[in-house]
Coordinates of C-alpha atoms in Angstrom, one line a residue:
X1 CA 23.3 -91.0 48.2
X2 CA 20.1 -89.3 46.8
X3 CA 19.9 -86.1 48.0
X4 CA 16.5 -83.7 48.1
X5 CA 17.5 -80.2 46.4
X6 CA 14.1 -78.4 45.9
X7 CA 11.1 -78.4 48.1
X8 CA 7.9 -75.7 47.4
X9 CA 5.0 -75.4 48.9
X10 CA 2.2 -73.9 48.0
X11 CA -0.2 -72.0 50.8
X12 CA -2.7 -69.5 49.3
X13 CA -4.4 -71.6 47.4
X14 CA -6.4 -70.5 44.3
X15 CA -7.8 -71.3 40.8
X16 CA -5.3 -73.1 38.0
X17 CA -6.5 -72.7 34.1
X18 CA -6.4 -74.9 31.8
X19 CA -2.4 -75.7 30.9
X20 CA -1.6 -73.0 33.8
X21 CA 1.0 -74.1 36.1
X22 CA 0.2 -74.5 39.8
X23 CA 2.2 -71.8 41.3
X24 CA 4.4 -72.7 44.4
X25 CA 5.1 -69.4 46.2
X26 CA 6.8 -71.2 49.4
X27 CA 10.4 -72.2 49.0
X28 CA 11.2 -74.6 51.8
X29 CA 14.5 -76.0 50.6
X30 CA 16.6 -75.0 47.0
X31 CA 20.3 -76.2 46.3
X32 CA 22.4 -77.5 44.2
X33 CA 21.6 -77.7 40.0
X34 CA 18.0 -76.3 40.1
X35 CA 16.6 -73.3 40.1
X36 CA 12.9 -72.0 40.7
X37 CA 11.1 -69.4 40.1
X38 CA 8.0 -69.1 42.4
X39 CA 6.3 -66.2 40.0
X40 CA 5.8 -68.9 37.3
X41 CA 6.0 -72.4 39.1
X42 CA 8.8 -73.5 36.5
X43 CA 12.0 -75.6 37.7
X44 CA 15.3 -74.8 35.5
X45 CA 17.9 -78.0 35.8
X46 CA 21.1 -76.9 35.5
X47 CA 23.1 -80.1 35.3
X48 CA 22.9 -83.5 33.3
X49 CA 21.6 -86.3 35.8
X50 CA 18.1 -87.9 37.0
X51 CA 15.7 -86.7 39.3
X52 CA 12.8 -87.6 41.4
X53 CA 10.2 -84.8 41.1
X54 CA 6.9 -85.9 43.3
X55 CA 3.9 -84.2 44.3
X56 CA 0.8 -83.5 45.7
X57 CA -2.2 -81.6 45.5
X58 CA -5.7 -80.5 47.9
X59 CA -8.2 -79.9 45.6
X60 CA -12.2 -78.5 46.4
X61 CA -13.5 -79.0 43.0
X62 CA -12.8 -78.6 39.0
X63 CA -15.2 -78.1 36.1
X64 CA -14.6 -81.6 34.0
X65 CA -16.8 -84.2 34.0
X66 CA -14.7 -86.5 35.6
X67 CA -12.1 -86.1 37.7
X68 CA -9.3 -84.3 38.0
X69 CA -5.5 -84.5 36.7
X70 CA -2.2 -82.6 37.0
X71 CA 0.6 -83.4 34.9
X72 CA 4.7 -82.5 35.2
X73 CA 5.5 -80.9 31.5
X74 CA 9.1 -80.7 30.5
X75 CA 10.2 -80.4 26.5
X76 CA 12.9 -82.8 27.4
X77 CA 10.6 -85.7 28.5
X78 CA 6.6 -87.2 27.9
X79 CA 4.3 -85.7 30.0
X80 CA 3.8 -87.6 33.3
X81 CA 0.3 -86.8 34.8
X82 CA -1.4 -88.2 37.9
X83 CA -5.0 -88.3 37.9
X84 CA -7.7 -88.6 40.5
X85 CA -11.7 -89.8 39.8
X86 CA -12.9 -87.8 42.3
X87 CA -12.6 -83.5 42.7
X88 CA -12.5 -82.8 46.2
X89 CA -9.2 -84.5 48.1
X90 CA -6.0 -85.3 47.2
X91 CA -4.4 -85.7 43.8
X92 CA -0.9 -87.0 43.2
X93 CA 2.1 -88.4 41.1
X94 CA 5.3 -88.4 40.9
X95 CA 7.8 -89.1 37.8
X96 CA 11.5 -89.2 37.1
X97 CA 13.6 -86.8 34.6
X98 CA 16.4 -87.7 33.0
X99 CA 18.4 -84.3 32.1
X100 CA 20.8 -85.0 29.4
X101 CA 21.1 -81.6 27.7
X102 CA 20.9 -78.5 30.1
X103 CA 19.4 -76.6 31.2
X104 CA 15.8 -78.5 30.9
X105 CA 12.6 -77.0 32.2
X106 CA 9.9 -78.5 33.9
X107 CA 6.3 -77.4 35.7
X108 CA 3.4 -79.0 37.2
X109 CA 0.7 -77.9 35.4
X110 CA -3.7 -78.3 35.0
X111 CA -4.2 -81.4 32.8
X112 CA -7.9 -81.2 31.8
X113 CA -10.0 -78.6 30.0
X114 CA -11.6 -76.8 32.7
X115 CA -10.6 -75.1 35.9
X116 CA -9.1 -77.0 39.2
X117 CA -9.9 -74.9 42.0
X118 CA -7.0 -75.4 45.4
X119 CA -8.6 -76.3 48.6
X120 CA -9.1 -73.4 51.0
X121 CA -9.8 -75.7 54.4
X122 CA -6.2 -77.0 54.7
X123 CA -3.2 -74.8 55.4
X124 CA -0.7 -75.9 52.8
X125 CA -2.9 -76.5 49.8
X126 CA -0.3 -78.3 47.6
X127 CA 3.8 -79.7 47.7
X128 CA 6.5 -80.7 45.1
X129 CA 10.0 -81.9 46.3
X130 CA 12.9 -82.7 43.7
X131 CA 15.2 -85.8 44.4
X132 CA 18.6 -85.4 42.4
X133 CA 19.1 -89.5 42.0
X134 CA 22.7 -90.1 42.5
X135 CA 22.2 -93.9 43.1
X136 CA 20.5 -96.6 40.7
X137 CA 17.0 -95.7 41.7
X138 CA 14.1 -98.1 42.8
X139 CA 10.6 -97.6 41.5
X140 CA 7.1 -99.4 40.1
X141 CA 3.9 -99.8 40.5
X142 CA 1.1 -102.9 39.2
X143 CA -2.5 -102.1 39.4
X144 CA -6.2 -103.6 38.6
X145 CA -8.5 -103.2 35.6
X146 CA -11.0 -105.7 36.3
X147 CA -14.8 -104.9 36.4
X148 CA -15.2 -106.3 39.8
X149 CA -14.2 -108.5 42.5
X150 CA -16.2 -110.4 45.6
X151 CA -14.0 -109.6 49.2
X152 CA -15.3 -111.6 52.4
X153 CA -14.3 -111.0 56.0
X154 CA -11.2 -112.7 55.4
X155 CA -8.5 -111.1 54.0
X156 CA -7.8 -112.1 50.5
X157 CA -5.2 -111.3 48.2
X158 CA -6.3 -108.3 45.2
X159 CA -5.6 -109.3 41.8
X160 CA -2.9 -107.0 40.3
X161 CA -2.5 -108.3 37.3
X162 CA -1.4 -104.7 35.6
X163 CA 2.4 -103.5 35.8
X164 CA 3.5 -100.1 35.6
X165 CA 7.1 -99.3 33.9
X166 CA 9.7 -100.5 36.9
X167 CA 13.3 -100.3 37.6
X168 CA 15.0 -102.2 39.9
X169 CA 11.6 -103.7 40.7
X170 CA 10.8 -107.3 40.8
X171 CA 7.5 -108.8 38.5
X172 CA 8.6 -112.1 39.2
X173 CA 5.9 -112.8 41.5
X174 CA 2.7 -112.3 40.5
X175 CA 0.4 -109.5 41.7
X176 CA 3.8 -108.6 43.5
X177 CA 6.3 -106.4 43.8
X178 CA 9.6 -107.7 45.1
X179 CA 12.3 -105.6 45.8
X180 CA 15.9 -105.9 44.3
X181 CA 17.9 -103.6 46.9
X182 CA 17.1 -103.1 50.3
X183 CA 16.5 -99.1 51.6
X184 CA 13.6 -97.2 52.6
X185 CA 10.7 -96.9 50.1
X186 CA 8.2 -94.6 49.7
X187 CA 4.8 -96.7 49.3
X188 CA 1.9 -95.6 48.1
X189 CA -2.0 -97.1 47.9
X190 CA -5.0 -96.1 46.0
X191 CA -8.0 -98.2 46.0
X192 CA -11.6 -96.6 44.4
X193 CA -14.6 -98.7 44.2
X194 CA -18.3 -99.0 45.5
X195 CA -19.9 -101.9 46.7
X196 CA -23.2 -103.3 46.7
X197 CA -24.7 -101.8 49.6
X198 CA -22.8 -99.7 52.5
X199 CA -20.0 -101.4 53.3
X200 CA -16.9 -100.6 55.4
X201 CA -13.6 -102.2 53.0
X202 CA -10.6 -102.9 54.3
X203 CA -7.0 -102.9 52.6
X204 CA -3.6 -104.0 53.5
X205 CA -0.3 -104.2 53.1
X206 CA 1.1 -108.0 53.0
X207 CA 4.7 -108.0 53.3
X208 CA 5.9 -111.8 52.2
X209 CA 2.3 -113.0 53.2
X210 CA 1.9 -111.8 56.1
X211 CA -0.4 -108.5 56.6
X212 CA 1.6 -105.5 58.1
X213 CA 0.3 -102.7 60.3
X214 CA -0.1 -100.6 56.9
X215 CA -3.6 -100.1 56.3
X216 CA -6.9 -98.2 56.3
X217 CA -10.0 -98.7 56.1
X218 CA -13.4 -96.9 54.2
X219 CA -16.4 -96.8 53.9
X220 CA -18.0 -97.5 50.6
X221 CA -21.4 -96.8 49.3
X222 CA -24.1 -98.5 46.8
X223 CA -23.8 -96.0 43.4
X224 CA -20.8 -93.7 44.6
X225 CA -17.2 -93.7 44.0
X226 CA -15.0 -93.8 47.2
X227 CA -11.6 -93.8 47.4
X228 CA -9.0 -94.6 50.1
X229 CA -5.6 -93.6 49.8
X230 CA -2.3 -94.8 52.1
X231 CA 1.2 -93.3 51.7
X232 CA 4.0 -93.8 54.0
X233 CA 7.6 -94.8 54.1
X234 CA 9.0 -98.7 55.2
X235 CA 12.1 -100.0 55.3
X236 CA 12.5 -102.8 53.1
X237 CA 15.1 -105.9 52.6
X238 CA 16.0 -107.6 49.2
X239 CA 13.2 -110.1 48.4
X240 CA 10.9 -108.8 50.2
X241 CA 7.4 -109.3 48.3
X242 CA 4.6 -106.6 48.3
X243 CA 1.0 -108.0 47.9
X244 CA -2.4 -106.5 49.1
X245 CA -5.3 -107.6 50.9
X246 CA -8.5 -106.4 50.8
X247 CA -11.4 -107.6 53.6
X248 CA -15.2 -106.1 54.4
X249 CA -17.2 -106.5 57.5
X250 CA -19.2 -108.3 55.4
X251 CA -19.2 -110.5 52.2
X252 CA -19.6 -107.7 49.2
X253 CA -19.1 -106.9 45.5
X254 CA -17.0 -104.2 44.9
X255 CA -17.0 -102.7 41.7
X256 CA -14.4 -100.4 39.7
X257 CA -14.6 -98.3 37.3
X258 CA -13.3 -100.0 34.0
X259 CA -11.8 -97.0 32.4
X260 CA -9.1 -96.8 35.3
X261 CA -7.3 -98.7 37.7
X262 CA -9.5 -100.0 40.6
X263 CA -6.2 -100.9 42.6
X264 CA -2.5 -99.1 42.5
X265 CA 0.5 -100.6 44.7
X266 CA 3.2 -98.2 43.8
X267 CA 6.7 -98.2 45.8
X268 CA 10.0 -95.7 45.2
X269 CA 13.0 -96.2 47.1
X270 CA 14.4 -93.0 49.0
X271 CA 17.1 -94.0 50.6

């Protein structure tokens, strides 16, 4: 089974520097190969394997021009960076290292060239928790890069015609993800747009066609970003196909950034 060894939190908040490493000072959980030390934010894996790191942060504000992004930074894998368009809310990732020659270090650490300043109206202000991955692990993600797209009161399916590296993870279907093995999957949802005039956007979770009870709706605005996110935890059977919907409370354009995905549907199994 895959078993969580490290969990950090991190509660006083603060300002991170360029390339500095957001420092969690709260250890909730540590065993097993890893190590951490909460003066410098760095993990230390002391045995071969694969792990789950993912994370999240509370942000207030940064000084880019766009955005914000933290990235986990290990010399024994790419850099693996999750990236929000907006500065104040929630930015988060997750991505898997495979340790091969220990010990191998890794940090979460500021990913753009100004300051990202911690939120100060929430009590914890960021988490990490490492997953050692003891069986074949479950993971993917498709997402949008078109310009635009018209949504109506009735539901419709989102084009998600962009896949993300996956493993274990059906493409078969299109704008789908099927799964291979049955568990319980982390799911995660990002959708950031604006419309054509003030317009409240709904999006769902369609499991085999037929809408679930995940979903959330926002409120979107004529010449500003918003963005809904949706994370939660479903148990899943083999074959079971993922799709989104999206709806408004009435007929709308809503438009995406083109330099980014519009749309993510991301899923990781955890048990």
């Amino acid at each position: 089974m895959s078993k969580v060894i490290l969990q950090v939190e991190n509660k006083t908040g603060g300002t991170i520097a360029p390339l500095d490493n957001l420092v969690f000072e709260v250890i909730k959980k540590q065993e097993g190969p890893v190590l951490y030390n909460p003066a410098t934010g760095i993990i230390t894996f002391e045995r071969s394997g694969k792990y789950l790191i993912q994370w999240w942060a509370s942000t207030a504000s940064g000084d880019a021009p766009f955005g914000l992004s933290l990235a986990l930074d290990s010399p024994s894998a790419d850099l693996q960076s999750g990236t929000s368009p907006v500065k104040t809310g929630q930015v988060n990732g997750f991505g898997v290292l495979e340790v091969t020659s220990p010990p191998a270090a890794l940090s979460l650490k500021n990913n753009i060239a100004g300051n990202i300043y911690l939120s100060n109206v929430v009590e914890t202000k960021a988490s990490l928790l490492v997953t050692q991955l003891d069986e074949p692990k479950a993971f993917g993600a498709i997402y949008n890069l078109l310009n635009a797209i018209l949504i109506g009161q009735v539901p419709a399916q989102v084009p998600m015609g962009n896949p993300s590296v996956v493993e274990n993870i059906s493409l078969a279907n299109p704008n789908a993800l099927t799964i291979v093995d049955a568990g319980v999957y982390r799911v995660d949802i990002m959708l950031n747009g604006r419309t054509s005039s003030t317009r409240e956007v709904t999006i769902t979770l369609a499991v085999n066609d037929t809408p679930s009870s995940f979903q959330k709706e926002g409120l979107f605005y004529l010449g500003s970003m918003s963005t809904v996110y949706l994370t939660g935890f479903m148990e899943l059977n083999e074959g079971d196909k993922l799709t989104l919907l999206m709806s408004a409370d009435t007929d709308t354009t809503l438009g995406f950034d083109p330099a980014q995905p519009g749309v993510i549907l991301s899923v990781m199994r955890v048990m």
